[in-house]
Amino acid sequence: MTTKATTLSFADLGLKKELLSALSSLSYDTPTPIQAESIPLLIEGRDLLAQAQTGTGKTGAFALPLLQNIDIDNNNPQVLVLTPTRELGIQVAEAFKSYAKDLKGFKVLPIYGGQSMGQQLSDLKRATHVIVGTPGRVIDHLKRKTLKLDNIKAVVLDEADEMLKMGFIEDIDWILSETPEETQIALFSATMPPRIRKIAQEHLTDQAEVTIESKTQTVENIEQVFCVAIGKEKFSILNTILEVEEVDACLIFVKTKAATVDLVECLQTQGYSCSALNGDMNQSAREQTIKSLKNGRLNIVVATDVAARGLDVERISHVVNYDAPRDTESYVHRIGRTGRAGRSGRAILFVGPRETRLLSNIERTTRQRMTQIALPSKEELEDMRDERFKEKLRETITTKKLGKEHKIIAKFLEDGSLELKDMVAALYYIVHEKKAVPMPEMKEEETRGRGREDRDSRGSRNSEPREVEVGFIRYRIETGRRQGIRPANIVSGVASATGMSGSNIGRISLSDNHTTVELPQDLSSEMVIKLNQIWINNENYHAVAEGSDMPMPKREPSGRSRERLSGGAARVAGGKRSHRGSRPESNGNKFTENKTHSDSPRSKKSSSRPRAGNQK
């Protein structure tokens, strides 16, 4: 079934009055095409295979009809929604809360990796109607028998293609095999690769299909431009863009976790309010970063693709692809973070001379021509700065009471040591002292932290350790260059564990098999405890203060990598899945889109099974 324009209202779709009142309070009057097609089918109890890109309203397409069919008097989980990342899970759970605000007694619970297991165990003992979870954490609870699916009426697979990319398909097979035979299943995906269709064939029965056709695969109110930039000039161009564009909030994409830290530190030296969003951050730090971006305390976030999945912040006006995406689908997902809630957005792509094919592929996929951004010349940029400075002077003179300042300037002039024109020129220089500089190339032996570089950190094998800076204590971590560690990894690990800013981290010195990092001596006892469990490159280490009585512990054996941030199983060397004790048995296959997996242990359900939507 393909969609067409609709003038239906939500009332025409048969939703109950409590849901209609919630939609009215949210100022939602007209359903999107995916909602208009999916809601009646899911209310009826049909299985559904829906293809719709991000930003089309698919959360409402499944949340509203499933809320319609929920029995509030039954305090057991009745709906299970699986999402690829914790951020998307939190977003979906919040949507359920918004839609069900007039359903008295309704409860929804998000569960995902990185969140306190104890808290989740406690929450699962209470009445809960909807569970929204990442596959890995859902399996954890199923294995513990702290989550039971006996009363589940419906399961939703949200962003199924993304779960395929992240290696969760076997987990999904296993979870679906644990649900009752009559369970209603809805699968939503932006694309429909063969493996996703195979999942549908195995688990969906006599399903309805909805495909949202659009002229482009991207939101039409996103302006897409590109600029040719390579190497160090990328940072200089980024600085210019941030200065001349009218940016409300900006999301910058880079390829690696280490690059998020590097770029944030360089931007901070330029005076920008920014933070990283990467896989080494603990959940509380990630949630705080997103909250700060939403409320305006933070204006720039530098993120990796996986870390930004499900990020929904209306004020993001710009997306900058600082590092080119791996493919066109990743590009579409990236720029979908802007242009939300009817706002306009701007997507900027940095491409190198050898990436012109990617540019052509993006244009072919989005069916939109991309124009090359016109950057101002040095002279034009200086003229713009001067004009802004003059306008700021006018505004300040007009709107501020400057009596105190007049007296101070008069005092300076009275003693005859300063000329008025010199003072004004000096103030102008101070205001414009921040200049766009090329991004420094990070070398493995460079020391980071506190914005300093210590290029002799490799040093000689027998050199004496440098004296610790006043106010700092040196900590030792049993990993170094031979394990592929860079200073940025240390900064990210320490910052994620303790919550401290990277600018507060002192000198870092890398050796072959260990690293030392200087941290403030006034750390709280809680921070010191957290330093005994820090994650660096997906391995657990202990940072121990030198001179303490505590023995230097060895790092955990390779293979004990932590659960990936999305809540699923961790990846280990070679790309294979690490199913820890609570995971289903792996057949050893690598999880890639081109790989054929073994059939689900659950047989295809009978087409004559009773429909969930008809049960009372």
XYZ file of C-alpha atoms in Angstrom:
616
model
C 0.000 0.000 0.000
C 1.448 3.377 -0.938
C 0.316 6.589 0.565
C -1.211 9.692 -0.898
C -2.019 13.096 0.486
C -4.722 13.018 3.111
C -7.061 15.532 4.693
C -8.145 13.182 7.458
C -8.176 14.313 11.063
C -7.093 12.130 13.974
C -10.752 11.842 14.967
C -11.448 10.182 11.601
C -9.019 7.385 12.485
C -11.150 6.073 15.345
C -8.912 7.073 18.254
C -10.452 7.286 21.721
C -11.210 10.663 23.266
C -8.322 10.518 25.760
C -5.826 10.238 22.907
C -7.551 12.946 20.883
C -7.418 15.368 23.824
C -3.682 14.711 24.247
C -3.089 15.298 20.528
C -5.082 18.523 20.700
C -2.979 19.780 23.616
C 0.122 19.005 21.547
C -1.373 20.988 18.612
C -1.404 17.891 16.395
C -4.437 18.239 14.121
C -3.697 16.303 10.955
C -2.027 12.889 10.776
C 1.038 12.439 8.590
C 0.741 9.951 5.702
C 2.394 7.140 7.683
C 0.025 7.793 10.586
C -3.068 7.953 8.392
C -2.245 4.599 6.803
C -0.859 2.717 9.832
C -3.158 3.686 12.696
C -6.366 1.998 11.404
C -4.427 -1.171 10.486
C -2.799 -1.472 13.900
C -6.037 -0.704 15.751
C -7.574 -3.560 13.784
C -4.805 -5.844 15.035
C -3.008 -6.427 11.721
C 0.693 -7.167 11.509
C 2.409 -4.306 9.680
C 5.508 -3.840 7.530
C 6.037 -0.094 7.116
C 8.730 1.751 5.208
C 9.116 5.402 6.169
C 12.102 7.655 6.571
C 13.008 9.363 9.816
C 11.039 12.486 10.695
C 7.751 11.319 9.131
C 5.870 10.754 12.389
C 6.310 6.999 12.632
C 6.412 7.013 16.449
C 2.848 8.309 16.528
C 1.959 5.816 13.808
C 2.506 2.902 16.186
C 2.183 4.500 19.644
C -1.342 5.860 19.167
C -3.056 2.664 17.929
C -1.248 0.484 20.476
C -2.339 2.841 23.271
C -5.867 2.490 21.885
C -5.723 -1.285 22.442
C -4.042 -1.291 25.871
C -5.973 -2.569 28.877
C -5.105 -0.072 31.630
C -6.455 -2.443 34.300
C -3.876 -5.067 33.302
C -0.666 -3.976 35.063
C 1.609 -6.312 33.099
C 3.669 -5.257 30.044
C 1.424 -5.436 26.975
C 3.568 -3.639 24.382
C 7.291 -4.067 23.703
C 9.104 -1.548 21.484
C 12.664 -2.387 20.400
C 14.955 0.470 19.367
C 18.593 0.413 18.215
C 19.876 3.033 20.670
C 19.107 4.300 24.139
C 18.536 7.836 22.852
C 15.814 6.696 20.484
C 14.361 4.517 23.248
C 14.106 7.481 25.597
C 12.547 9.562 22.816
C 9.933 6.890 22.060
C 9.092 6.475 25.759
C 8.580 10.226 26.085
C 6.269 10.160 23.066
C 4.165 7.427 24.692
C 3.910 9.563 27.846
C 2.802 12.600 25.853
C 0.128 10.704 23.930
C -1.148 8.912 27.063
C -1.185 11.863 29.438
C -4.992 11.593 29.778
C -4.972 7.798 30.225
C -5.064 7.575 34.006
C -2.724 4.990 35.440
C -0.706 4.464 32.250
C 2.991 3.589 32.733
C 5.831 3.274 30.226
C 9.355 2.139 31.122
C 12.514 2.604 29.017
C 15.258 0.016 29.660
C 18.710 0.194 28.098
C 22.370 -0.486 28.733
C 24.297 2.047 30.794
C 21.341 2.635 33.105
C 21.427 1.250 36.645
C 20.371 -2.381 36.576
C 19.179 -2.097 40.170
C 16.875 0.773 39.282
C 15.500 -1.146 36.316
C 14.856 -4.222 38.450
C 12.950 -2.055 40.899
C 10.935 -0.360 38.123
C 10.031 -3.684 36.503
C 8.377 -4.840 39.716
C 5.873 -1.999 39.427
C 2.885 -1.775 37.107
C 4.067 -1.119 33.553
C 2.039 -1.234 30.347
C 4.710 -0.471 27.725
C 8.392 -1.448 27.680
C 10.725 0.455 25.350
C 14.158 -1.126 25.231
C 17.350 -1.850 23.359
C 17.705 -5.492 22.309
C 20.690 -6.249 24.534
C 19.126 -5.009 27.744
C 15.785 -6.661 26.964
C 17.607 -9.991 26.570
C 19.415 -9.384 29.858
C 16.082 -9.096 31.662
C 14.534 -12.034 29.831
C 17.456 -14.235 30.838
C 17.197 -12.999 34.429
C 13.442 -13.641 34.255
C 12.899 -10.099 35.520
C 10.908 -9.351 32.351
C 8.165 -11.693 31.172
C 6.415 -11.489 27.841
C 3.398 -13.647 28.711
C 0.971 -10.699 28.455
C 2.593 -9.009 25.455
C -0.010 -8.141 22.818
C 2.212 -6.237 20.381
C 5.901 -5.861 19.505
C 7.294 -2.955 17.479
C 10.675 -3.008 15.734
C 11.613 0.650 15.311
C 14.338 1.528 12.777
C 14.837 -2.120 11.901
C 17.451 -1.359 9.238
C 19.602 0.437 11.793
C 19.362 -2.564 14.133
C 20.509 -4.710 11.221
C 23.585 -2.506 10.740
C 24.401 -2.643 14.456
C 24.254 -6.436 14.540
C 21.041 -6.881 16.531
C 19.107 -9.051 14.085
C 19.902 -12.337 15.843
C 18.883 -10.754 19.145
C 15.592 -9.656 17.574
C 14.986 -13.165 16.236
C 15.476 -14.560 19.711
C 13.254 -11.980 21.412
C 10.427 -12.518 18.927
C 10.690 -16.263 19.471
C 9.932 -15.638 23.163
C 6.669 -13.777 22.513
C 3.239 -15.463 22.459
C 2.188 -16.864 19.097
C -0.733 -14.428 18.777
C 1.455 -11.341 19.283
C 0.851 -8.510 16.858
C 4.100 -7.343 15.214
C 4.828 -4.013 13.533
C 8.139 -3.459 11.733
C 9.162 0.092 10.797
C 12.236 0.717 8.659
C 13.614 3.551 6.521
C 14.930 1.039 3.996
C 13.925 -2.530 3.241
C 17.051 -4.659 2.672
C 16.590 -8.407 2.081
C 17.436 -9.364 5.673
C 14.657 -7.118 7.007
C 12.169 -8.685 4.612
C 13.348 -12.100 5.803
C 12.551 -11.095 9.387
C 9.089 -10.054 8.215
C 8.560 -13.378 6.428
C 9.621 -15.344 9.508
C 7.607 -13.478 12.133
C 4.783 -11.489 10.534
C 1.564 -13.161 9.436
C -0.601 -11.906 6.584
C 0.843 -8.471 7.169
C -0.321 -5.206 5.686
C 2.363 -3.129 3.972
C 2.675 0.636 3.978
C 5.278 2.505 1.962
C 5.655 6.240 2.245
C 6.674 7.639 -1.111
C 8.271 11.056 -1.163
C 9.892 13.121 -3.837
C 13.115 13.112 -1.850
C 14.544 11.063 0.963
C 15.259 14.165 3.009
C 13.072 16.803 4.584
C 12.309 19.509 2.058
C 12.900 22.352 4.505
C 16.577 21.382 4.889
C 18.905 23.412 2.681
C 21.845 21.244 1.602
C 25.204 22.726 0.636
C 28.802 21.512 0.428
C 32.309 22.884 0.486
C 35.604 21.360 -0.601
C 37.847 21.073 2.456
C 40.722 18.787 3.390
C 43.195 18.445 6.248
C 43.852 21.372 8.521
C 41.837 23.812 6.418
C 38.620 22.049 7.540
C 38.837 23.596 11.002
C 39.494 27.059 9.617
C 36.474 26.731 7.316
C 34.342 25.427 10.210
C 35.283 28.486 12.261
C 34.282 30.764 9.401
C 30.940 28.986 8.965
C 30.142 29.222 12.666
C 30.980 32.919 12.584
C 29.020 33.968 9.515
C 26.000 31.636 9.704
C 23.036 32.411 11.946
C 23.466 29.312 14.081
C 21.036 28.517 16.888
C 22.408 25.074 17.718
C 24.802 23.016 15.635
C 25.451 19.265 15.432
C 28.852 18.366 13.940
C 29.512 14.802 12.772
C 32.956 13.183 12.812
C 34.037 9.587 12.185
C 35.585 8.534 15.497
C 35.144 8.943 19.243
C 38.662 10.355 19.549
C 37.873 12.965 16.896
C 34.918 14.247 18.935
C 37.248 15.045 21.828
C 39.920 16.581 19.577
C 37.481 18.852 17.765
C 35.661 19.931 20.942
C 38.918 20.983 22.578
C 39.897 22.998 19.502
C 36.487 24.694 19.395
C 36.656 25.473 23.101
C 39.949 27.301 22.560
C 38.020 29.500 20.121
C 35.460 30.343 22.800
C 32.589 28.131 21.654
C 30.226 26.437 24.097
C 30.437 22.817 22.950
C 30.634 19.214 24.096
C 31.315 15.764 22.673
C 28.744 12.988 22.284
C 30.436 9.638 21.812
C 30.409 6.005 22.829
C 32.854 6.436 25.714
C 30.502 8.694 27.677
C 28.431 7.237 30.477
C 24.682 7.630 30.301
C 24.359 10.435 32.838
C 26.943 12.519 30.964
C 25.169 11.886 27.655
C 21.781 12.836 29.081
C 23.231 15.998 30.590
C 24.790 16.969 27.249
C 21.496 16.531 25.403
C 19.604 18.419 28.120
C 22.077 21.315 27.907
C 21.697 21.395 24.131
C 17.908 21.519 24.453
C 17.798 24.322 27.017
C 20.399 26.486 25.314
C 23.261 26.153 27.798
C 25.156 24.338 25.044
C 25.190 25.389 21.390
C 27.485 22.918 19.632
C 27.721 19.134 19.946
C 30.356 17.062 18.135
C 29.098 13.512 17.688
C 29.622 10.170 16.026
C 26.867 8.558 13.945
C 25.820 5.956 16.527
C 25.914 8.407 19.452
C 23.545 10.797 17.662
C 20.934 8.203 16.704
C 17.530 9.229 18.028
C 18.726 12.716 18.957
C 15.668 14.980 18.708
C 16.402 18.614 19.568
C 14.200 21.145 17.816
C 16.669 24.030 18.085
C 19.348 22.323 15.964
C 19.521 24.719 13.022
C 22.682 23.336 11.410
C 24.211 19.928 10.779
C 27.842 19.954 9.664
C 29.292 16.788 8.141
C 32.865 17.610 9.193
C 33.917 14.075 8.243
C 32.051 12.743 5.230
C 29.558 9.942 6.049
C 30.302 6.354 5.059
C 27.313 6.186 2.709
C 24.274 8.107 1.520
C 21.951 6.477 4.042
C 24.137 7.693 6.912
C 24.037 11.151 5.364
C 20.234 11.134 5.300
C 20.083 10.068 8.948
C 22.600 12.748 9.926
C 20.872 15.699 8.334
C 17.521 14.488 9.655
C 18.624 15.866 13.047
C 17.821 19.385 11.766
C 14.648 20.772 10.209
C 12.563 19.241 13.030
C 9.054 20.232 14.070
C 8.430 22.285 10.947
C 11.561 24.403 11.337
C 14.010 25.067 8.538
C 17.486 23.616 8.725
C 20.810 23.793 6.951
C 23.090 20.837 6.232
C 26.727 21.453 5.293
C 28.931 18.695 3.872
C 32.735 18.842 3.841
C 34.114 16.812 0.939
C 37.636 16.220 -0.289
C 38.712 16.194 -3.938
C 38.453 12.390 -3.963
C 34.933 12.332 -2.501
C 33.093 13.773 -5.490
C 31.494 10.370 -6.168
C 29.906 10.483 -2.699
C 28.540 13.925 -3.521
C 26.993 12.596 -6.736
C 25.505 9.610 -4.913
C 23.936 11.884 -2.293
C 22.379 14.075 -4.969
C 21.028 10.998 -6.737
C 19.614 9.553 -3.500
C 18.039 12.766 -2.212
C 17.038 13.958 -5.693
C 18.246 17.387 -4.724
C 21.005 19.444 -6.259
C 23.630 20.534 -3.732
C 25.237 23.940 -4.176
C 28.745 24.844 -3.146
C 28.808 27.169 -0.179
C 30.208 30.645 -0.857
C 32.637 31.520 1.924
C 33.575 35.168 2.455
C 37.076 36.350 1.629
C 39.406 37.455 4.416
C 38.587 41.093 3.708
C 34.835 40.423 3.635
C 35.065 38.519 6.907
C 36.906 41.402 8.570
C 34.288 43.858 7.263
C 31.521 41.661 8.721
C 33.290 41.558 12.105
C 33.683 45.338 12.077
C 30.028 45.869 11.236
C 28.916 43.490 14.005
C 31.216 45.243 16.465
C 29.807 48.649 15.514
C 26.240 47.339 15.840
C 27.068 45.865 19.237
C 28.427 49.239 20.346
C 25.231 50.984 19.223
C 23.043 48.427 20.977
C 25.029 48.654 24.208
C 25.006 52.472 24.216
C 21.247 52.486 23.582
C 20.109 49.770 25.972
C 22.595 49.756 28.866
C 23.203 52.178 31.712
C 26.902 53.042 31.450
C 27.293 55.538 34.305
C 29.834 53.396 36.163
C 31.775 52.733 32.985
C 31.845 56.467 32.121
C 33.390 57.207 35.518
C 36.058 54.525 35.036
C 37.033 55.838 31.596
C 37.069 59.410 32.917
C 39.409 58.279 35.706
C 41.750 56.652 33.183
C 41.810 59.832 31.104
C 42.428 62.096 34.108
C 45.745 60.494 35.040
C 46.997 61.125 31.502
C 48.571 57.690 31.039
C 46.067 56.510 28.421
C 44.635 58.091 25.280
C 40.957 57.527 24.419
C 41.715 56.262 20.927
C 44.291 53.822 22.325
C 41.811 52.460 24.869
C 39.134 51.934 22.200
C 41.664 50.262 19.887
C 42.830 47.962 22.699
C 39.249 46.997 23.534
C 38.611 46.237 19.849
C 41.724 44.015 19.808
C 40.585 42.148 22.930
C 37.156 41.478 21.442
C 38.666 40.105 18.226
C 41.597 38.309 19.802
C 39.949 34.928 19.021
C 41.005 33.973 15.516
C 40.098 30.952 13.409
C 43.202 28.769 13.391
C 43.883 25.469 11.634
C 42.986 22.427 13.697
C 46.210 20.989 15.137
C 47.086 17.517 13.950
C 47.050 15.144 16.906
C 50.088 12.915 17.207
C 50.141 9.886 19.437
C 52.929 11.286 21.618
C 51.243 14.616 22.225
C 49.898 15.343 25.681
C 46.434 16.771 25.953
C 44.363 18.175 28.732
C 43.939 21.753 29.908
C 44.444 22.897 26.325
C 48.235 22.295 26.460
C 50.507 20.229 24.260
C 53.517 18.447 25.736
C 55.362 17.109 22.737
C 58.164 15.441 24.739
C 55.798 12.930 26.381
C 57.464 10.066 24.521
C 60.789 11.108 25.994
C 63.703 8.800 26.524
C 63.250 5.408 28.090
C 65.315 6.403 31.130
C 64.201 9.992 31.561
C 63.040 11.077 35.008
C 59.322 11.793 35.360
C 58.496 15.473 35.340
C 57.419 17.112 38.550
C 53.666 17.127 39.083
C 52.086 20.550 38.726
C 50.979 22.260 41.916
C 47.396 21.353 42.798
C 47.479 18.086 40.841
C 48.042 14.396 41.571
C 49.494 11.950 39.053
C 47.435 8.835 38.322
C 48.714 5.746 36.540
C 46.716 3.585 34.108
C 48.029 0.236 32.889
C 47.684 0.828 29.155
C 49.738 2.728 26.631
C 50.934 3.141 23.074
C 51.257 -0.570 22.361
C 47.549 -0.936 23.065
C 46.804 1.819 20.543
C 46.026 4.441 23.207
C 46.077 8.123 22.332
C 45.817 11.076 24.723
C 42.307 11.754 23.438
C 41.255 8.272 24.610
C 42.496 9.064 28.129
C 40.707 12.422 28.199
C 37.469 10.846 27.015
C 37.670 7.946 29.494
C 38.443 10.098 32.521
C 35.867 12.748 31.604
C 33.166 10.134 31.036
C 33.825 8.359 34.338
C 34.051 11.433 36.531
C 31.936 13.967 34.668
C 34.751 16.537 34.817
C 35.481 18.788 31.866
C 38.400 17.870 29.630
C 39.844 21.320 30.309
C 40.384 20.317 33.963
C 42.531 17.324 33.051
C 46.242 17.998 33.377
C 49.337 16.642 31.683
C 49.154 13.181 30.080
C 52.261 11.099 29.422
C 52.146 7.969 27.275
C 54.601 5.086 27.639
C 54.591 1.767 25.827
C 52.471 -0.106 28.391
C 51.188 2.505 30.806
C 49.958 6.084 30.934
C 50.062 8.789 33.585
C 47.545 11.594 33.822
C 47.555 14.516 36.237
C 44.205 15.287 37.842
C 43.143 17.945 40.373
C 43.993 16.953 43.941
C 40.617 18.178 45.224
C 38.613 15.450 43.489
C 35.646 14.252 45.490
C 35.756 10.773 47.027
C 33.041 9.741 44.566
C 35.211 10.776 41.621
C 38.216 8.911 43.024
C 36.085 5.762 43.329
C 34.890 6.165 39.740
C 38.505 6.372 38.575
C 38.847 2.728 39.593
C 36.369 1.772 36.861
C 37.043 3.803 33.728
C 36.480 2.669 30.165
C 39.104 3.363 27.529
C 38.663 1.972 24.021
C 35.950 -0.370 25.323
C 38.230 -1.886 27.980
C 37.943 -1.442 31.743
C 40.961 0.036 33.577
C 41.843 1.405 36.999
C 43.428 4.842 37.449
C 45.446 4.704 40.682
C 47.114 7.681 42.333
C 50.896 7.282 42.382
C 52.180 6.902 45.919
C 48.973 5.301 47.191
C 49.027 1.984 49.019
C 46.645 0.420 46.500
C 48.393 -2.101 44.205
C 48.389 -1.420 40.503
C 45.674 -3.780 39.155
C 45.962 -5.369 35.770
C 43.373 -4.554 33.161
C 40.589 -7.018 32.520
C 41.364 -9.649 29.863
C 40.581 -8.783 26.279
C 37.089 -9.845 25.343
C 35.485 -8.475 28.513
C 34.493 -5.377 26.586
C 31.565 -3.469 27.917
C 28.117 -3.545 26.446
C 27.723 -1.147 23.573
C 25.983 2.101 24.411
C 22.915 1.217 22.440
C 22.202 -1.497 24.987
C 23.103 -4.365 22.678
C 26.006 -6.770 22.756
C 29.492 -5.382 22.432
C 31.624 -5.839 19.376
C 35.061 -7.303 19.806
C 38.055 -7.524 17.517
C 37.195 -8.869 14.106
C 33.637 -7.568 14.155
C 32.132 -10.622 15.861
C 29.474 -10.407 18.482
C 30.402 -10.849 22.143
C 27.359 -12.484 23.724
C 27.998 -12.259 27.428
C 26.428 -14.757 29.779
C 22.954 -13.315 29.420
C 22.972 -13.314 25.616
C 21.558 -15.965 23.291
C 24.042 -18.372 21.743
C 25.729 -16.973 18.644
C 26.195 -19.077 15.560
C 29.543 -17.385 14.983
C 28.506 -15.431 11.931
C 29.542 -11.833 11.536
C 26.577 -9.523 11.494
C 26.667 -7.639 8.233
C 23.921 -6.757 5.841
C 25.303 -9.090 3.191
C 25.491 -12.101 5.492
C 22.761 -14.721 5.542
C 21.842 -15.767 9.049
C 20.358 -18.963 10.307
C 16.611 -19.121 10.517
C 14.893 -18.026 13.674
C 14.312 -20.804 16.211
C 10.687 -19.768 16.118
C 8.648 -21.227 13.293
C 6.535 -18.970 11.138
C 3.286 -18.261 12.881
C 0.073 -19.649 11.574
C -2.026 -17.273 9.524
C -5.070 -18.446 11.408
C -3.833 -17.259 14.793
C -6.146 -14.902 16.715
C -5.465 -11.211 16.279
C -4.195 -9.217 19.245
C -6.341 -6.246 18.440
C -9.516 -8.267 18.782
C -8.738 -9.570 22.250
C -10.524 -7.952 25.115
